Coordinates of C-alpha atoms in Angstrom, one line a residue:
X161 CA 40.8 16.5 -50.2
X162 CA 42.0 14.8 -53.2
X163 CA 41.3 17.0 -56.0
X164 CA 37.9 18.2 -55.5
X165 CA 36.9 15.3 -53.8
X166 CA 36.7 15.0 -49.9
X167 CA 38.1 12.2 -48.6
X168 CA 37.4 11.1 -45.1
X169 CA 38.7 8.6 -42.3
X170 CA 35.7 7.8 -40.5
X171 CA 36.6 4.7 -39.0
X172 CA 35.9 2.3 -41.2
X173 CA 38.0 -0.2 -43.4
X174 CA 37.9 2.2 -46.4
X175 CA 38.3 5.9 -46.7
X176 CA 35.0 7.5 -47.5
X177 CA 35.3 9.9 -50.7
X178 CA 31.9 11.9 -51.5
X179 CA 32.2 14.4 -54.5
X180 CA 30.5 18.1 -54.0
X181 CA 27.5 19.2 -55.8
X182 CA 28.2 21.6 -58.3
X183 CA 28.2 25.4 -56.6
X184 CA 29.5 23.9 -53.3
X185 CA 33.0 24.6 -52.2
X186 CA 34.7 22.4 -49.6
X187 CA 37.6 23.3 -47.4
X188 CA 39.6 21.1 -45.1
X189 CA 41.1 23.0 -41.7
X190 CA 43.3 21.0 -40.1
X191 CA 42.8 17.4 -39.7
X192 CA 39.6 17.3 -38.2
X193 CA 37.5 20.6 -39.5
X194 CA 35.1 20.4 -42.9
X195 CA 34.0 24.1 -43.8
X196 CA 31.3 23.9 -46.8
X197 CA 30.1 27.2 -48.3
X198 CA 28.2 28.0 -51.4
X199 CA 25.4 30.3 -52.9
X200 CA 22.5 28.0 -52.3
X201 CA 22.1 27.7 -48.3
X202 CA 19.7 24.5 -48.9
X203 CA 22.3 23.0 -50.9
X204 CA 25.2 23.2 -48.0
X205 CA 22.7 22.1 -45.4
X206 CA 22.0 19.0 -47.6
X207 CA 25.7 18.2 -48.3
X208 CA 26.5 18.6 -44.3
X209 CA 23.7 16.5 -43.6
X210 CA 24.7 13.6 -46.3
X211 CA 28.5 13.9 -44.5
X212 CA 26.8 13.6 -41.3
X213 CA 24.7 10.3 -42.1
X214 CA 28.0 8.6 -43.0
X215 CA 28.8 8.4 -39.1
X216 CA 26.2 10.2 -36.8
X217 CA 27.6 11.2 -33.4
X218 CA 26.9 8.5 -31.0
X219 CA 25.4 9.1 -27.2
X220 CA 27.8 6.6 -25.4
X221 CA 31.5 8.0 -26.6
X222 CA 30.3 10.9 -28.5
X223 CA 32.4 9.9 -31.5
X224 CA 30.9 10.4 -35.2
X225 CA 30.5 13.5 -37.5
X226 CA 29.3 16.6 -35.3
X227 CA 28.4 20.3 -36.5
X228 CA 30.2 23.2 -35.2
X229 CA 29.0 24.2 -31.5
X230 CA 26.8 20.9 -31.6
X231 CA 26.5 19.4 -28.2
X232 CA 26.0 15.7 -27.8
X233 CA 23.7 14.1 -25.0
X234 CA 26.1 11.8 -23.5
X235 CA 24.3 8.5 -21.8
X236 CA 25.7 6.6 -19.1
X237 CA 26.8 3.3 -20.1
X238 CA 25.9 0.1 -18.3
X239 CA 26.6 0.0 -14.4
X240 CA 28.7 -3.3 -13.2
X241 CA 27.1 -5.6 -10.7

């Protein structure tokens, strides 16, 4: 957190800084967990989806932003000859 802004290190060459909309509270727990709360369930879900769209989980290594309790279907990589 940087004041009221959310700063994420998602593996890009620059940090991703996001401003939460009015009525949404963001708390960072530890180094990898972000909790989003607010009165409007739709706004909370939309902001969580915006964060996830910055780096969606990929099926080969499982890296990316995931929801709590979400399982990512892993794919098998290329097989060598």
